[in-house]
XYZ file of C-alpha atoms in Angstrom:
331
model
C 0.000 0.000 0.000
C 1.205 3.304 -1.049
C 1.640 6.216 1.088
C -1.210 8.071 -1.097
C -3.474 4.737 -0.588
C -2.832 5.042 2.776
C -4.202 8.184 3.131
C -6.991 7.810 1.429
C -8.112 4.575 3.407
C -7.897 6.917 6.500
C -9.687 9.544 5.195
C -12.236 7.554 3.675
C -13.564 5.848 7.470
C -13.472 9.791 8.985
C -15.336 10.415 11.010
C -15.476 6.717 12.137
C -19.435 5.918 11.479
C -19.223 2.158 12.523
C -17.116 -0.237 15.241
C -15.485 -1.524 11.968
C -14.472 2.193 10.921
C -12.630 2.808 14.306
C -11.269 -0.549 13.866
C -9.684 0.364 10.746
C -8.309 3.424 12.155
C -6.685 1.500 15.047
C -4.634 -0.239 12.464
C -3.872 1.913 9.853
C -3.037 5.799 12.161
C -0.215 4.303 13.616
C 1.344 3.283 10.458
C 0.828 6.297 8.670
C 2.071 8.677 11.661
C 5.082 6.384 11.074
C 5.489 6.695 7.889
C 4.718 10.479 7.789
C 7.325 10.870 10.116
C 9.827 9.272 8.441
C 10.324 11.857 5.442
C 10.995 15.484 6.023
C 8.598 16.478 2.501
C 5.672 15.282 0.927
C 6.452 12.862 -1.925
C 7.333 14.071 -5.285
C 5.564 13.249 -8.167
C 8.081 10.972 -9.018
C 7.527 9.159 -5.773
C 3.662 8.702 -5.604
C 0.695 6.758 -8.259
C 0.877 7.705 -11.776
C -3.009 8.808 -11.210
C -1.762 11.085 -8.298
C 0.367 14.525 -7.976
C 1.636 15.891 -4.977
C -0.898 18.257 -4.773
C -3.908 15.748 -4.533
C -2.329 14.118 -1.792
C -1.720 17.025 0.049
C -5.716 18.095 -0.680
C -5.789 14.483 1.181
C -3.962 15.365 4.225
C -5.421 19.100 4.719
C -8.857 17.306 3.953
C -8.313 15.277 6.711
C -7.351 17.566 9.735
C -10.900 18.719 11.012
C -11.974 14.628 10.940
C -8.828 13.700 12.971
C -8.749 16.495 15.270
C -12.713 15.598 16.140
C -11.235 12.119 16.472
C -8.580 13.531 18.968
C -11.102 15.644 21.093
C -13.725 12.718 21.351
C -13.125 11.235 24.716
C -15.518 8.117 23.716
C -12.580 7.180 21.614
C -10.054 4.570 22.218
C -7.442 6.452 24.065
C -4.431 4.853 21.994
C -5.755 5.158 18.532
C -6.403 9.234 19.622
C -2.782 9.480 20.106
C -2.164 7.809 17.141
C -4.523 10.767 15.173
C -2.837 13.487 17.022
C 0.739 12.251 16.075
C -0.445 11.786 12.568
C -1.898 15.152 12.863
C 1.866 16.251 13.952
C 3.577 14.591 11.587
C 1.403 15.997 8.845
C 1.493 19.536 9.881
C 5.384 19.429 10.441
C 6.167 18.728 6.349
C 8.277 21.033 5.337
C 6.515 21.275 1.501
C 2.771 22.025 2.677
C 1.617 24.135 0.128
C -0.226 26.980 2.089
C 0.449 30.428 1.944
C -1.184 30.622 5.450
C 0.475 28.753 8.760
C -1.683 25.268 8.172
C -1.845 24.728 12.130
C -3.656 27.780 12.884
C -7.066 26.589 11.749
C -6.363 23.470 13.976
C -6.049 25.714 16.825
C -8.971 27.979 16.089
C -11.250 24.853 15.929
C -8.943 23.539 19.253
C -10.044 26.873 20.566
C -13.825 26.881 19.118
C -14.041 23.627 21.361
C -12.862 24.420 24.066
C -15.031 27.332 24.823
C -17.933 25.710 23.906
C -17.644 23.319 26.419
C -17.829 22.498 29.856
C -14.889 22.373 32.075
C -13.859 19.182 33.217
C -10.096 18.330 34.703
C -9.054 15.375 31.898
C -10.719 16.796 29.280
C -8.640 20.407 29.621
C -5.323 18.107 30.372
C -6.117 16.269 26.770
C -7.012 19.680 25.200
C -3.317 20.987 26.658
C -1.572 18.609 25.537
C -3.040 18.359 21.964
C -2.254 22.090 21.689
C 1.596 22.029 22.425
C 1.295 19.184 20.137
C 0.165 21.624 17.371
C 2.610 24.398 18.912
C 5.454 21.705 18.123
C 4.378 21.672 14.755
C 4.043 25.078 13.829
C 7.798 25.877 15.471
C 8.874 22.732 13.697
C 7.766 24.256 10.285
C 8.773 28.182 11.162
C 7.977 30.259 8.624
C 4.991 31.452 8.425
C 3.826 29.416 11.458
C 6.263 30.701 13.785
C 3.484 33.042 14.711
C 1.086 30.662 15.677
C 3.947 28.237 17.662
C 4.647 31.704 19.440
C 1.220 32.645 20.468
C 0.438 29.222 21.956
C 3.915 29.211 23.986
C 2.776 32.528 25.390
C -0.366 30.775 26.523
C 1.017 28.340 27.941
C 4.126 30.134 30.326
C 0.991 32.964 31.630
C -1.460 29.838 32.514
C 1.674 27.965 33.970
C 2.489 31.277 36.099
C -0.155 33.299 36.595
C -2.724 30.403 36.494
C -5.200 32.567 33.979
C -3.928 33.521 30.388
C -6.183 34.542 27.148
C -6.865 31.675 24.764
C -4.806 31.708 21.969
C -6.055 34.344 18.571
C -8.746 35.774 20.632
C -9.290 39.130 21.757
C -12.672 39.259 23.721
C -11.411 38.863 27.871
C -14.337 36.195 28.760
C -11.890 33.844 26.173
C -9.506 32.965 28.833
C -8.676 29.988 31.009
C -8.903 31.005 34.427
C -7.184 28.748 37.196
C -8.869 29.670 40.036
C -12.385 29.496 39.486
C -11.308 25.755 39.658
C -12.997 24.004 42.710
C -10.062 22.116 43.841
C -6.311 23.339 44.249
C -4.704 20.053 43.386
C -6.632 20.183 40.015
C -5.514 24.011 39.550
C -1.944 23.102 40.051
C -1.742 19.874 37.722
C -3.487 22.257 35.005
C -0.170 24.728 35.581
C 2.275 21.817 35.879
C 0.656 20.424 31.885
C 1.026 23.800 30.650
C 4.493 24.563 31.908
C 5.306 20.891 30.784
C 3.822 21.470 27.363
C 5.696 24.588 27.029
C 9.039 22.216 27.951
C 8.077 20.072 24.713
C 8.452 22.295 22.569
C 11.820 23.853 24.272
C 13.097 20.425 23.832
C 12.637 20.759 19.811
C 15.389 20.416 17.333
C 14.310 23.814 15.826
C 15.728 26.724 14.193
C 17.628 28.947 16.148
C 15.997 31.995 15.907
C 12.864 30.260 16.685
C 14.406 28.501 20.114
C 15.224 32.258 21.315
C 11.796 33.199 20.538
C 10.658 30.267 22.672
C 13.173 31.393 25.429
C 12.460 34.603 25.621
C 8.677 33.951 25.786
C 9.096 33.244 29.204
C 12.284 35.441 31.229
C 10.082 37.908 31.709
C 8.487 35.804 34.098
C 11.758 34.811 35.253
C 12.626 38.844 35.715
C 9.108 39.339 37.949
C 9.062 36.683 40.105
C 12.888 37.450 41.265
C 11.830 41.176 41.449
C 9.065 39.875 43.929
C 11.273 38.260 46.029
C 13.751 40.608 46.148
C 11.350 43.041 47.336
C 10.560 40.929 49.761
C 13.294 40.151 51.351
C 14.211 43.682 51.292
C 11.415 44.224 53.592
C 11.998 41.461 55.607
C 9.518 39.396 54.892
C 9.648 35.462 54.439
C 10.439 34.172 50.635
C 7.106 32.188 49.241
C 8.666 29.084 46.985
C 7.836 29.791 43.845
C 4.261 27.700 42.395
C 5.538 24.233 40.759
C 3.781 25.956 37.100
C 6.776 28.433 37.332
C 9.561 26.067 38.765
C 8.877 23.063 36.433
C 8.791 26.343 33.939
C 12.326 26.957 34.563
C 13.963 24.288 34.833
C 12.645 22.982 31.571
C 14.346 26.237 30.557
C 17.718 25.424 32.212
C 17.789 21.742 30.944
C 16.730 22.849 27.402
C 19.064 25.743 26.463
C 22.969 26.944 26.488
C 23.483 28.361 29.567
C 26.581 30.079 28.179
C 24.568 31.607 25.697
C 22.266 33.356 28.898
C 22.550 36.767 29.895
C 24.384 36.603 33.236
C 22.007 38.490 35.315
C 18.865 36.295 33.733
C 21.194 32.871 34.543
C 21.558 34.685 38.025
C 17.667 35.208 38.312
C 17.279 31.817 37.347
C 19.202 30.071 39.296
C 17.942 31.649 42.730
C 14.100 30.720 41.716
C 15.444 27.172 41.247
C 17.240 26.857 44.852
C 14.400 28.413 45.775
C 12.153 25.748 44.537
C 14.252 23.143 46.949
C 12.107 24.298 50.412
C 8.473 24.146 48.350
C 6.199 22.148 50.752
C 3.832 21.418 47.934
C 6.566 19.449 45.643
C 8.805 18.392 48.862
C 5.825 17.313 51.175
C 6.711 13.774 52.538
C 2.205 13.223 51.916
C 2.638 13.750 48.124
C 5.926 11.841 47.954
C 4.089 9.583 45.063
C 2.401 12.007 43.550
C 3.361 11.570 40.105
C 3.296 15.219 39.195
C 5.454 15.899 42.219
C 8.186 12.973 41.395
C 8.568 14.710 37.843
C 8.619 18.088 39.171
C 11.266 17.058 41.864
C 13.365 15.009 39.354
C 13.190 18.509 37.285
C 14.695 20.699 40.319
C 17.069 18.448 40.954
C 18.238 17.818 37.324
C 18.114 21.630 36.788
C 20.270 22.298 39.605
C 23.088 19.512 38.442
C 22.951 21.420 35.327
C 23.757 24.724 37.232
C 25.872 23.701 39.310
C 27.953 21.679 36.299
C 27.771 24.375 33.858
C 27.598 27.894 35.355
C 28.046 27.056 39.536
C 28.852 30.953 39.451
C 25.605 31.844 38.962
C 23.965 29.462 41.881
C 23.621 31.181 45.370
C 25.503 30.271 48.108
C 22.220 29.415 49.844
C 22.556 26.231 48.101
C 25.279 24.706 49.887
C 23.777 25.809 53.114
C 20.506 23.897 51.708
C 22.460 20.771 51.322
C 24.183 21.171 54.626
C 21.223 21.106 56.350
C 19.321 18.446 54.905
C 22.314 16.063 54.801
């Protein structure tokens, strides 16, 4: 079976009207998000049927996004085959040769976006709808370009909802359009939303990307960096006690620290940095003995601590002496 054929069997059983339709996509997603991934460009003409050009299959693919990314956002869906769609979906979107004069992913995130408002909150459903997003972020900073936009307004979403815990939905202007943390009934559900978001933002640090799009990525989020240091300098000025930063801000920056050249960093940022992180070491809510198997809080642990190897391997000038007294103590 061609690559074209391929297509066209998926695209053919969307949306999936039968048991026998999903079956089909349970086989056949996960072998064309392979082979998707495994070329950089759409086929030539040389490379596809004699009764296709590259054009038709690329009608194919584009045809198919809204009926995969319903796929995706259906929860009554086998949870496997959806992550099958949405890496198809990612592998699609990330060909270099798309022939749009428009970023492709952004009307994938304005339906994303259309859904999401239009539906009722629920904890899973937003960590799926996260998750699927960076996805598409990935894509668009993969491709660059004329999506580099698009990969830059999600990543700004995602670092104010990991921080603040309330940012403005991506490509929308009107203020009720935002996702807002803390009218969220529980805490622990507010803080695994940040921790997704600041984790989603960490994906697509961790891309082999252009570099002009990684510093857009980076700088998306030191002003952040800059504010919360300010904050606690001010505080300490005035003598009162340092809060540890919230773990959508610390998992924040130390995906920052373990995804960049530090020697590349302006020193003061690298010194701003690196204080938040120490700083991170006496937070009750990811060094709590109760949530010690809390899976969020084992990842977000293993973070501070691999972020502060980093720092203390690569630039230990910029780490505060605090952090030896840390150690001192606790050993």
């Amino acid at each position: 079976m061609t690559l074209v054929q391929l297509n066209r069997t998926v695209a053919d059983v969307l949306p999936p009207m039968s048991e026998a339709d999903k079956s089909t996509l349970s086989i056949t997603l996960p072998i064309l998000g392979s082979a998707l991934s495994s070329i950089d460009e759409f086929p030539t003409i040389d490379d596809v049927d004699m009764d296709t050009d590259q054009s038709s299959l690329q009608e194919v693919c584009i045809g198919m996004l809204p009926g995969l990314t319903e796929f995706v956002m259906t929860e009554d869906n086998d949870i496997e085959t959806r992550s099958s769609a949405a890496y198809c979906m990612h592998a699609m979107l990330s060909l270099g040769n798309l022939s749009m004069q428009e970023c492709p992913v952004k009307p994938v995130v304005d339906d994303l976006v259309k859904r999401f408002t239009s539906a009722k909150f629920d904890h899973d459903a937003s960590t799926d709808w996260l998750n699927f997003l960076s996805l598409m972020a990935s894509s668009a900073a993969r491709r660059g370009g004329s999506s580099s936009n698009t990969a830059g307004k999600i990543a700004q979403f995602l670092v104010e909802l990991a921080v603040k815990g309330k940012a403005q939905l991506p490509f929308t202007s009107d203020e009720e359009k935002q996702l807002d943390l803390s009218s969220v009934d529980y805490e622990k559900v507010a803080s695994k939303l940040r921790f997704v978001s600041a984790s989603a933002y960490g994906s697509m640090l961790a891309l082999d990307v252009k570099p002009l799009m990684k510093q857009r990525l980076t700088h998306t989020c030191l002003k952040y960096i800059k504010e919360a240091y300010e904050e606690e300098k001010s505080q300490a000025q005035a003598g009162n006690s340092i809060p540890p930063p919230n773990v959508g801000l610390m998992v924040l920056i130390c995906h920052l620290i373990c995804n960049v050249d530090l020697s590349k960093m302006d020193k003061m940022v690298l010194h701003q940095t690196a204080a938040i992180t120490v700083e991170g070491l006496s937070s009750s809510e990811l060094f709590d003995p109760s949530t010690a198997f809390d899976p969020k809080n084992t990842t977000s642990k293993n973070l501070v601590l691999v972020a502060i190897l980093k720092l203390l391997s690569v630039a230990p000038h910029s780490v505060p002496v605090s952090i030896y007294t840390y150690c001192s103590c606790k050993g």
